[in-house]
mmCIF file of C-alpha atoms (C1' of nucleotides) in Angstrom:
data_model
loop_
_atom_site.group_PDB
_atom_site.id
_atom_site.type_symbol
_atom_site.label_atom_id
_atom_site.label_comp_id
_atom_site.label_asym_id
_atom_site.label_seq_id
_atom_site.Cartn_x
_atom_site.Cartn_y
_atom_site.Cartn_z
ATOM 1 C CA MET A 124 0.000 0.000 0.000
ATOM 2 C CA LYS A 125 1.481 3.222 -1.219
ATOM 3 C CA TYR A 126 0.074 6.642 -1.801
ATOM 4 C CA SER A 127 0.538 7.585 -5.435
ATOM 5 C CA THR A 128 2.779 10.286 -6.828
ATOM 6 C CA ARG A 129 -0.422 12.185 -7.594
ATOM 7 C CA THR A 130 -1.012 12.538 -3.893
ATOM 8 C CA ARG A 131 2.605 13.267 -3.073
ATOM 9 C CA TYR A 132 2.952 15.902 -5.783
ATOM 10 C CA GLY A 133 -0.430 17.414 -5.017
ATOM 11 C CA LEU A 134 0.458 17.949 -1.378
ATOM 12 C CA ARG A 135 3.833 19.422 -2.262
ATOM 13 C CA PHE A 136 2.042 21.817 -4.573
ATOM 14 C CA LEU A 137 -0.231 22.932 -1.748
ATOM 15 C CA VAL A 138 2.601 23.342 0.739
ATOM 16 C CA TYR A 139 4.479 25.369 -1.840
ATOM 17 C CA LEU A 140 1.523 27.699 -2.245
ATOM 18 C CA ALA A 141 1.256 28.018 1.515
ATOM 19 C CA LEU A 142 4.919 28.996 1.769
ATOM 20 C CA VAL A 143 4.545 31.896 -0.644
ATOM 21 C CA GLU A 144 4.716 35.044 1.450
ATOM 22 C CA GLU A 145 3.447 37.638 -0.987
ATOM 23 C CA ASP A 146 -0.036 37.717 -2.396
ATOM 24 C CA ARG A 147 0.491 36.488 -5.922
ATOM 25 C CA TYR A 148 -0.512 33.793 -8.351
ATOM 26 C CA VAL A 149 2.025 30.970 -8.554
ATOM 27 C CA GLN A 150 2.512 29.401 -11.950
ATOM 28 C CA LEU A 151 2.871 25.693 -12.496
ATOM 29 C CA ARG A 152 6.007 26.418 -14.483
ATOM 30 C CA GLU A 153 7.574 27.715 -11.287
ATOM 31 C CA LEU A 154 6.746 24.467 -9.501
ATOM 32 C CA GLU A 155 8.092 22.483 -12.409
ATOM 33 C CA GLN A 156 11.435 24.222 -11.918
ATOM 34 C CA GLN A 157 11.507 24.409 -8.135
ATOM 35 C CA GLU A 158 9.919 21.064 -7.286
ATOM 36 C CA ARG A 159 10.905 19.094 -10.391
ATOM 37 C CA ILE A 160 7.372 18.026 -11.226
ATOM 38 C CA SER A 161 6.337 17.754 -14.871
ATOM 39 C CA LEU A 162 4.114 20.688 -15.825
ATOM 40 C CA ARG A 163 1.752 18.545 -17.868
ATOM 41 C CA TYR A 164 1.361 16.037 -15.061
ATOM 42 C CA LEU A 165 0.916 18.791 -12.509
ATOM 43 C CA GLU A 166 -1.925 20.286 -14.551
ATOM 44 C CA GLN A 167 -3.850 17.053 -14.137
ATOM 45 C CA ILE A 168 -3.094 16.777 -10.461
ATOM 46 C CA VAL A 169 -4.253 20.329 -9.834
ATOM 47 C CA ARG A 170 -7.464 19.527 -11.619
ATOM 48 C CA LEU A 171 -8.193 16.916 -8.949
ATOM 49 C CA LEU A 172 -7.901 19.576 -6.280
ATOM 50 C CA LYS A 173 -10.099 22.209 -7.919
ATOM 51 C CA PRO A 174 -13.462 20.697 -6.887
ATOM 52 C CA THR A 175 -12.520 21.080 -3.222
ATOM 53 C CA GLY A 176 -12.582 24.841 -3.679
ATOM 54 C CA VAL A 177 -9.157 25.201 -2.139
ATOM 55 C CA LEU A 178 -7.692 26.966 -5.159
ATOM 56 C CA LEU A 179 -8.094 30.328 -6.843
ATOM 57 C CA SER A 180 -6.839 30.348 -10.389
ATOM 58 C CA SER A 181 -6.132 33.000 -12.986
ATOM 59 C CA ARG A 182 -5.535 32.300 -16.644
ATOM 60 C CA GLY A 183 -3.305 34.090 -19.065
ATOM 61 C CA LYS A 184 -0.086 35.929 -18.542
ATOM 62 C CA TYR A 185 0.817 36.400 -14.879
ATOM 63 C CA GLY A 186 -1.885 33.860 -14.121
ATOM 64 C CA GLY A 187 -1.475 30.878 -11.838
ATOM 65 C CA TYR A 188 -2.806 29.534 -8.564
ATOM 66 C CA LYS A 189 -3.179 30.691 -5.018
ATOM 67 C CA LEU A 190 -4.861 29.241 -1.965
ATOM 68 C CA ALA A 191 -8.507 30.201 -1.612
ATOM 69 C CA ARG A 192 -8.431 30.010 2.160
ATOM 70 C CA ASN A 193 -6.126 30.059 5.142
ATOM 71 C CA PRO A 194 -3.870 26.968 5.455
ATOM 72 C CA GLU A 195 -5.295 26.204 8.887
ATOM 73 C CA LYS A 196 -8.695 25.796 7.254
ATOM 74 C CA ILE A 197 -7.357 23.277 4.738
ATOM 75 C CA SER A 198 -7.711 19.670 5.858
ATOM 76 C CA ILE A 199 -5.090 17.193 4.674
ATOM 77 C CA ALA A 200 -7.701 14.445 4.848
ATOM 78 C CA GLU A 201 -9.817 16.305 2.306
ATOM 79 C CA MET A 202 -6.850 16.950 0.022
ATOM 80 C CA VAL A 203 -5.570 13.357 0.124
ATOM 81 C CA SER A 204 -9.081 12.067 -0.394
ATOM 82 C CA SER A 205 -9.497 14.196 -3.526
ATOM 83 C CA LEU A 206 -6.118 13.193 -4.908
ATOM 84 C CA GLU A 207 -6.380 9.514 -4.036
ATOM 85 C CA GLY A 208 -10.098 9.042 -4.679
ATOM 86 C CA ASP A 209 -10.894 8.036 -1.115
ATOM 87 C CA LEU A 210 -9.138 7.183 2.123
ATOM 88 C CA ALA A 211 -10.009 3.485 2.287
ATOM 89 C CA PRO A 212 -6.966 1.283 2.991
ATOM 90 C CA ILE A 213 -8.534 -1.649 1.129
ATOM 91 C CA SER A 214 -10.924 -1.598 -1.809
ATOM 92 C CA CYS A 215 -13.521 -3.470 0.263
ATOM 93 C CA LEU A 216 -13.991 -0.250 2.218
ATOM 94 C CA SER A 217 -14.434 2.015 -0.789
ATOM 95 C CA HIS A 218 -17.901 3.469 -1.059
ATOM 96 C CA GLN A 219 -19.178 1.795 -4.179
ATOM 97 C CA TYR A 220 -17.815 -1.622 -3.253
ATOM 98 C CA SER A 221 -20.217 -4.329 -2.194
ATOM 99 C CA CYS A 222 -19.420 -7.866 -1.060
ATOM 100 C CA ASP A 223 -21.856 -10.442 0.256
ATOM 101 C CA ARG A 224 -19.177 -11.911 2.452
ATOM 102 C CA LYS A 225 -18.792 -8.726 4.495
ATOM 103 C CA PRO A 226 -20.789 -9.941 7.528
ATOM 104 C CA ASP A 227 -18.577 -13.016 7.735
ATOM 105 C CA CYS A 228 -15.257 -11.420 6.848
ATOM 106 C CA LEU A 229 -12.485 -12.531 9.154
ATOM 107 C CA THR A 230 -10.529 -9.309 8.896
ATOM 108 C CA LEU A 231 -12.939 -6.489 8.031
ATOM 109 C CA PRO A 232 -13.215 -5.187 11.614
ATOM 110 C CA MET A 233 -9.443 -4.839 11.776
ATOM 111 C CA TRP A 234 -9.311 -2.975 8.464
ATOM 112 C CA GLU A 235 -12.090 -0.661 9.597
ATOM 113 C CA GLU A 236 -10.124 0.148 12.697
ATOM 114 C CA LEU A 237 -6.985 0.843 10.693
ATOM 115 C CA GLN A 238 -9.007 3.091 8.415
ATOM 116 C CA GLU A 239 -10.204 4.996 11.453
ATOM 117 C CA VAL A 240 -6.648 5.380 12.740
ATOM 118 C CA ILE A 241 -5.474 6.801 9.424
ATOM 119 C CA ASN A 242 -8.509 9.034 8.994
ATOM 120 C CA LYS A 243 -8.152 10.389 12.481
ATOM 121 C CA TYR A 244 -4.562 11.376 11.826
ATOM 122 C CA LEU A 245 -5.321 12.994 8.489
ATOM 123 C CA ARG A 246 -8.451 14.759 9.714
ATOM 124 C CA GLY A 247 -6.499 16.314 12.540
ATOM 125 C CA LYS A 248 -3.868 17.617 10.163
ATOM 126 C CA THR A 249 -4.109 20.947 8.369
ATOM 127 C CA LEU A 250 -1.922 22.463 5.710
ATOM 128 C CA LYS A 251 -0.680 24.870 8.364
ATOM 129 C CA ASP A 252 0.557 21.924 10.438
ATOM 130 C CA VAL A 253 2.423 20.412 7.502
ATOM 131 C CA VAL A 254 4.100 23.737 6.801
ATOM 132 C CA ALA A 255 5.112 23.981 10.452
ATOM 133 C CA GLN A 256 6.538 20.452 10.386
ATOM 134 C CA TYR A 257 8.517 21.303 7.284
ATOM 135 C CA ARG A 258 9.972 24.392 8.959
ATOM 136 C CA GLU A 259 10.916 22.460 12.088
ATOM 137 C CA ASN A 260 12.553 19.808 9.990
ATOM 138 C CA ARG A 261 14.579 22.396 8.094
ATOM 139 C CA ALA A 262 15.706 23.907 11.375
ATOM 140 C CA ARG A 263 16.857 20.485 12.560
ATOM 141 C CA TYR A 264 18.926 20.091 9.443
ATOM 142 C CA GLY A 265 20.421 23.520 10.163
ATOM 143 C CA LYS A 266 19.116 25.028 6.972
ATOM 144 C CA ILE A 267 18.404 28.721 6.761
ATOM 145 C CA GLU A 268 14.699 29.276 6.377
ATOM 146 C CA THR A 269 14.066 31.382 3.331
ATOM 147 C CA GLY A 270 10.618 30.327 2.269
ATOM 148 C CA VAL A 271 9.565 31.014 -1.270
ATOM 149 C CA GLN A 272 10.086 34.366 -2.922
ATOM 150 C CA MET B 160 -3.289 3.769 -1.313
ATOM 151 C CA LYS B 161 -4.701 0.334 -0.984
ATOM 152 C CA TYR B 162 -3.371 -2.836 0.539
ATOM 153 C CA SER B 163 -3.261 -5.586 -2.073
ATOM 154 C CA THR B 164 -5.399 -8.710 -2.192
ATOM 155 C CA ARG B 165 -2.231 -10.587 -1.300
ATOM 156 C CA THR B 166 -2.249 -8.908 2.072
ATOM 157 C CA ARG B 167 -5.988 -9.241 2.546
ATOM 158 C CA TYR B 168 -6.049 -12.923 1.617
ATOM 159 C CA GLY B 169 -2.899 -13.647 3.615
ATOM 160 C CA LEU B 170 -4.384 -12.220 6.787
ATOM 161 C CA ARG B 171 -7.645 -14.080 6.273
ATOM 162 C CA PHE B 172 -5.622 -17.264 5.899
ATOM 163 C CA LEU B 173 -3.886 -16.609 9.221
ATOM 164 C CA VAL B 174 -7.101 -15.757 11.050
ATOM 165 C CA TYR B 175 -8.656 -18.919 9.670
ATOM 166 C CA LEU B 176 -5.797 -20.977 11.066
ATOM 167 C CA ALA B 177 -6.135 -19.234 14.413
ATOM 168 C CA LEU B 178 -9.834 -20.090 14.552
ATOM 169 C CA VAL B 179 -9.235 -23.813 14.146
ATOM 170 C CA GLU B 180 -9.899 -25.364 17.522
ATOM 171 C CA GLU B 181 -8.394 -28.794 17.099
ATOM 172 C CA ASP B 182 -4.741 -29.446 16.537
ATOM 173 C CA ARG B 183 -4.627 -30.320 12.873
ATOM 174 C CA TYR B 184 -3.127 -29.264 9.577
ATOM 175 C CA VAL B 185 -5.456 -27.116 7.490
ATOM 176 C CA GLN B 186 -5.313 -27.641 3.762
ATOM 177 C CA LEU B 187 -5.396 -24.811 1.262
ATOM 178 C CA ARG B 188 -8.215 -26.620 -0.500
ATOM 179 C CA GLU B 189 -10.318 -26.049 2.589
ATOM 180 C CA LEU B 190 -9.623 -22.324 2.473
ATOM 181 C CA GLU B 191 -10.394 -22.248 -1.219
ATOM 182 C CA GLN B 192 -13.845 -23.599 -0.443
ATOM 183 C CA GLN B 193 -14.541 -21.738 2.802
ATOM 184 C CA GLU B 194 -12.924 -18.410 1.987
ATOM 185 C CA ARG B 195 -13.279 -18.421 -1.805
ATOM 186 C CA ILE B 196 -9.636 -17.812 -2.485
ATOM 187 C CA SER B 197 -8.033 -19.506 -5.483
ATOM 188 C CA LEU B 198 -5.847 -22.386 -4.344
ATOM 189 C CA ARG B 199 -3.086 -21.590 -6.808
ATOM 190 C CA TYR B 200 -3.006 -17.972 -5.759
ATOM 191 C CA LEU B 201 -3.099 -18.904 -2.092
ATOM 192 C CA GLU B 202 -0.067 -21.136 -2.527
ATOM 193 C CA GLN B 203 1.931 -18.112 -3.626
ATOM 194 C CA ILE B 204 0.638 -15.929 -0.835
ATOM 195 C CA VAL B 205 1.498 -18.549 1.766
ATOM 196 C CA ARG B 206 4.999 -18.650 0.390
ATOM 197 C CA LEU B 207 5.414 -14.986 1.341
ATOM 198 C CA LEU B 208 4.550 -15.846 4.923
ATOM 199 C CA LYS B 209 6.843 -18.839 5.300
ATOM 200 C CA PRO B 210 10.077 -16.866 5.915
ATOM 201 C CA THR B 211 8.527 -15.298 9.021
ATOM 202 C CA GLY B 212 8.472 -18.736 10.643
ATOM 203 C CA VAL B 213 4.835 -18.366 11.552
ATOM 204 C CA LEU B 214 3.786 -21.529 9.745
ATOM 205 C CA LEU B 215 4.278 -25.224 10.199
ATOM 206 C CA SER B 216 3.610 -27.216 7.079
ATOM 207 C CA SER B 217 3.186 -30.866 6.276
ATOM 208 C CA ARG B 218 3.246 -32.322 2.798
ATOM 209 C CA GLY B 219 1.409 -35.269 1.418
ATOM 210 C CA LYS B 220 -2.008 -36.604 2.239
ATOM 211 C CA TYR B 221 -3.545 -35.055 5.352
ATOM 212 C CA GLY B 222 -0.866 -32.388 5.121
ATOM 213 C CA GLY B 223 -1.474 -28.661 5.304
ATOM 214 C CA TYR B 224 -0.594 -25.718 7.491
ATOM 215 C CA LYS B 225 -0.871 -24.796 11.130
ATOM 216 C CA LEU B 226 0.387 -21.876 13.169
ATOM 217 C CA ALA B 227 3.874 -22.335 14.551
ATOM 218 C CA ARG B 228 3.189 -20.184 17.583
ATOM 219 C CA ASN B 229 0.447 -18.746 19.717
ATOM 220 C CA PRO B 230 -1.675 -16.071 17.962
ATOM 221 C CA GLU B 231 -0.797 -13.534 20.650
ATOM 222 C CA LYS B 232 2.836 -13.908 19.641
ATOM 223 C CA ILE B 233 2.058 -13.154 15.985
ATOM 224 C CA SER B 234 2.412 -9.506 15.067
ATOM 225 C CA ILE B 235 0.151 -8.137 12.343
ATOM 226 C CA ALA B 236 2.836 -5.600 11.464
ATOM 227 C CA GLU B 237 5.229 -8.431 10.674
ATOM 228 C CA MET B 238 2.641 -10.316 8.614
ATOM 229 C CA VAL B 239 1.539 -7.279 6.597
ATOM 230 C CA SER B 240 5.141 -6.304 6.062
ATOM 231 C CA SER B 241 5.951 -9.738 4.644
ATOM 232 C CA LEU B 242 2.906 -9.770 2.411
ATOM 233 C CA GLU B 243 3.197 -6.178 1.237
ATOM 234 C CA GLY B 244 6.983 -5.925 1.072
ATOM 235 C CA ASP B 245 7.243 -3.164 3.644
ATOM 236 C CA LEU B 246 5.047 -0.809 5.635
ATOM 237 C CA ALA B 247 6.053 2.484 4.019
ATOM 238 C CA PRO B 248 3.034 4.600 2.971
ATOM 239 C CA ILE B 249 5.027 6.194 0.155
ATOM 240 C CA SER B 250 7.862 4.723 -1.884
ATOM 241 C CA CYS B 251 10.152 7.546 -0.717
ATOM 242 C CA LEU B 252 10.155 5.845 2.683
ATOM 243 C CA SER B 253 10.956 2.357 1.431
ATOM 244 C CA HIS B 254 14.352 1.140 2.524
ATOM 245 C CA GLN B 255 16.216 1.008 -0.740
ATOM 246 C CA TYR B 256 14.887 4.335 -1.976
ATOM 247 C CA SER B 257 17.187 7.326 -2.111
ATOM 248 C CA CYS B 258 16.388 10.895 -3.147
ATOM 249 C CA ASP B 259 18.676 13.884 -3.020
ATOM 250 C CA ARG B 260 15.718 16.157 -2.408
ATOM 251 C CA LYS B 261 14.900 14.517 0.927
ATOM 252 C CA PRO B 262 16.402 17.257 3.126
ATOM 253 C CA ASP B 263 14.319 19.853 1.299
ATOM 254 C CA CYS B 264 11.132 17.855 0.870
ATOM 255 C CA LEU B 265 8.069 19.879 1.742
ATOM 256 C CA THR B 266 6.045 16.906 2.914
ATOM 257 C CA LEU B 267 8.438 14.179 4.079
ATOM 258 C CA PRO B 268 8.048 14.970 7.798
ATOM 259 C CA MET B 269 4.298 14.556 7.497
ATOM 260 C CA TRP B 270 4.629 11.225 5.695
ATOM 261 C CA GLU B 271 7.079 9.999 8.315
ATOM 262 C CA GLU B 272 4.593 10.844 11.000
ATOM 263 C CA LEU B 273 1.806 9.027 9.166
ATOM 264 C CA GLN B 274 4.070 6.023 8.773
ATOM 265 C CA GLU B 275 4.655 6.041 12.504
ATOM 266 C CA VAL B 276 0.907 6.213 13.170
ATOM 267 C CA ILE B 277 0.237 3.222 10.935
ATOM 268 C CA ASN B 278 3.197 1.225 12.246
ATOM 269 C CA LYS B 279 2.230 1.867 15.820
ATOM 270 C CA TYR B 280 -1.249 0.536 15.164
ATOM 271 C CA LEU B 281 -0.029 -2.554 13.351
ATOM 272 C CA ARG B 282 2.767 -3.262 15.821
ATOM 273 C CA GLY B 283 0.312 -3.180 18.680
ATOM 274 C CA LYS B 284 -1.966 -5.652 16.955
ATOM 275 C CA THR B 285 -1.606 -9.409 17.258
ATOM 276 C CA LEU B 286 -3.408 -12.197 15.473
ATOM 277 C CA LYS B 287 -5.183 -12.876 18.748
ATOM 278 C CA ASP B 288 -6.578 -9.343 18.715
ATOM 279 C CA VAL B 289 -7.870 -9.702 15.165
ATOM 280 C CA VAL B 290 -9.584 -12.951 16.064
ATOM 281 C CA ALA B 291 -11.177 -11.274 19.069
ATOM 282 C CA GLN B 292 -12.407 -8.379 16.915
ATOM 283 C CA TYR B 293 -13.890 -10.835 14.466
ATOM 284 C CA ARG B 294 -15.736 -12.625 17.267
ATOM 285 C CA GLU B 295 -17.082 -9.381 18.706
ATOM 286 C CA ASN B 296 -18.247 -8.309 15.273
ATOM 287 C CA ARG B 297 -20.057 -11.596 14.745
ATOM 288 C CA ALA B 298 -21.763 -11.201 18.098
ATOM 289 C CA ARG B 299 -22.942 -7.732 17.100
ATOM 290 C CA TYR B 300 -24.462 -9.138 13.956
ATOM 291 C CA GLY B 301 -26.202 -11.735 16.125
ATOM 292 C CA LYS B 302 -24.474 -14.638 14.449
ATOM 293 C CA ILE B 303 -23.898 -17.837 16.335
ATOM 294 C CA GLU B 304 -20.217 -18.331 16.922
ATOM 295 C CA THR B 305 -19.221 -21.719 15.658
ATOM 296 C CA GLY B 306 -15.605 -21.232 14.755
ATOM 297 C CA VAL B 307 -14.042 -23.639 12.336
ATOM 298 C CA GLN B 308 -14.457 -27.377 12.626
ATOM 299 C "C1'" DA C 123 -6.156 43.970 -33.097
ATOM 300 C "C1'" DG C 124 -2.724 40.628 -32.358
ATOM 301 C "C1'" DT C 125 0.446 37.844 -29.865
ATOM 302 C "C1'" DA C 126 2.300 35.595 -25.964
ATOM 303 C "C1'" DT C 127 1.298 33.199 -21.929
ATOM 304 C "C1'" DT C 128 -1.145 30.854 -18.943
ATOM 305 C "C1'" DT C 129 -4.870 27.604 -17.326
ATOM 306 C "C1'" DC C 130 -8.096 24.067 -18.778
ATOM 307 C "C1'" DA C 131 -9.497 19.735 -21.094
ATOM 308 C "C1'" DT C 132 -9.274 15.469 -23.741
ATOM 309 C "C1'" DA C 133 -6.969 11.839 -25.593
ATOM 310 C "C1'" DC C 134 -3.422 8.780 -25.801
ATOM 311 C "C1'" DC C 135 0.670 5.938 -24.463
ATOM 312 C "C1'" DT C 136 4.057 2.832 -22.032
ATOM 313 C "C1'" DA C 137 5.796 0.192 -18.278
ATOM 314 C "C1'" DA C 138 5.027 -1.980 -14.217
ATOM 315 C "C1'" DA C 139 2.291 -4.188 -10.923
ATOM 316 C "C1'" DT C 140 -1.657 -6.931 -9.666
ATOM 317 C "C1'" DA C 141 -4.055 -10.876 -9.641
ATOM 318 C "C1'" DC C 142 -4.258 -14.540 -11.128
ATOM 319 C "C1'" DT C 143 -3.759 -19.594 -14.113
ATOM 320 C "C1'" DA C 144 -1.059 -23.569 -15.830
ATOM 321 C "C1'" DA C 145 1.917 -27.098 -15.387
ATOM 322 C "C1'" DG C 146 4.687 -29.469 -13.240
ATOM 323 C "C1'" DT C 147 7.999 -31.472 -9.013
ATOM 324 C "C1'" DT C 148 8.624 -33.173 -4.419
ATOM 325 C "C1'" DT C 149 7.180 -35.210 -0.235
ATOM 326 C "C1'" DT C 150 4.286 -37.966 2.614
ATOM 327 C "C1'" DT C 151 0.562 -41.119 3.726
ATOM 328 C "C1'" DT C 152 -2.250 -44.989 2.667
ATOM 329 C "C1'" DA D 225 2.357 -48.061 -6.152
ATOM 330 C "C1'" DA D 226 -1.043 -44.473 -5.929
ATOM 331 C "C1'" DA D 227 -3.063 -40.531 -4.171
ATOM 332 C "C1'" DA D 228 -2.864 -36.168 -2.090
ATOM 333 C "C1'" DA D 229 -0.909 -32.538 -0.463
ATOM 334 C "C1'" DA D 230 2.757 -28.765 -0.349
ATOM 335 C "C1'" DC D 231 6.161 -26.549 -3.223
ATOM 336 C "C1'" DT D 232 8.057 -24.147 -7.493
ATOM 337 C "C1'" DT D 233 8.400 -21.806 -11.896
ATOM 338 C "C1'" DA D 234 6.506 -19.759 -15.705
ATOM 339 C "C1'" DG D 235 3.160 -17.413 -18.168
ATOM 340 C "C1'" DT D 236 -0.846 -14.165 -18.920
ATOM 341 C "C1'" DA D 237 -4.638 -10.910 -18.809
ATOM 342 C "C1'" DT D 238 -6.083 -6.795 -16.756
ATOM 343 C "C1'" DT D 239 -5.542 -2.721 -14.345
ATOM 344 C "C1'" DT D 240 -3.114 1.139 -12.605
ATOM 345 C "C1'" DA D 241 0.595 4.420 -12.445
ATOM 346 C "C1'" DG D 242 2.720 7.881 -14.364
ATOM 347 C "C1'" DG D 243 3.130 10.208 -17.507
ATOM 348 C "C1'" DT D 244 2.916 12.939 -23.032
ATOM 349 C "C1'" DA D 245 0.742 15.264 -26.778
ATOM 350 C "C1'" DT D 246 -2.321 18.271 -28.555
ATOM 351 C "C1'" DG D 247 -5.171 21.806 -28.606
ATOM 352 C "C1'" DA D 248 -8.898 25.215 -26.813
ATOM 353 C "C1'" DA D 249 -10.110 29.085 -23.853
ATOM 354 C "C1'" DA D 250 -8.947 33.029 -21.202
ATOM 355 C "C1'" DT D 251 -6.089 36.911 -19.969
ATOM 356 C "C1'" DA D 252 -2.389 40.447 -20.271
ATOM 357 C "C1'" DC D 253 0.656 43.190 -22.803
ATOM 358 C "C1'" DT D 254 2.160 45.566 -26.931
#
DNA sequence: AGTATTTCATACCTAAATACTAAGTTTTTT
DNA sequence: AAAAAACTTAGTATTTAGGTATGAAATACT
């Protein structure tokens, strides 16, 4: 079980936006250069995030993306769920899935509990928290904190 | 992120063995019928579990598998890890993986924390616990608990 | 008005992994 | 000797991951 690059890249995109100090639109080209993520691929990933309403976008020259709300109002659970499709750790727990053996399943209760553990962690996590963790980590490594200009 | 059928089937196999009351070898054919898991596929899944030393096997007629130790001594973390390869939630955290961007990664600290959350849950879980959860769940559904003859 | 630049959208592609099946070999019991 | 089981290797179909390619629509600047 691995989260896909979609999810990894998507979250890095959001953290990047959160790190931008000034009020400006960030272009995907900038992320391609800074974060080494293919522009074309990133376009598709961003599209997965749009329905959550977390992004403001502007087309054309000097266009790009910015966060639509404060990072502390942005739930990682919601972002991962949009990028990954859902948060179920096994397909049996995905919404559309049905299985007549469910009442007799030897392991379903355990999987449900694991799902709850993961969901609880992700629900309690905001984009602000992830940014803070990143900053702490940088400090540990003794890096000067510059943020994104 | 989804755990594979390998892992799901493998755990069901282990719980099934734990539910057997008598001291006998359980044949894969029995699991094929009771749990609807292809015998040929199950053979390969079982092979992933053998290196952990959790299984005793006997060949030939009346052969099969039984647990090598008490279910409370069998860690789910170890079983899932053997079935899945490792417990990393993203490939960046798999053992062999290396990435020169790690010190600057915007999200790695968060993923490490999630990994710890998942590992902690799985490490604290034994096969005995999973069996108990199954039994409780059956009771909730009002099913008569027969176990496996 | 025209051009450059960006997001937005659809379609397509390739490699790898998943989830098996097939066919046999080895070991043990009857 | 025969049957039945675990073991082993190889192959295969399908799905998913992880992208590219192409172009349309919107915006800003000249």
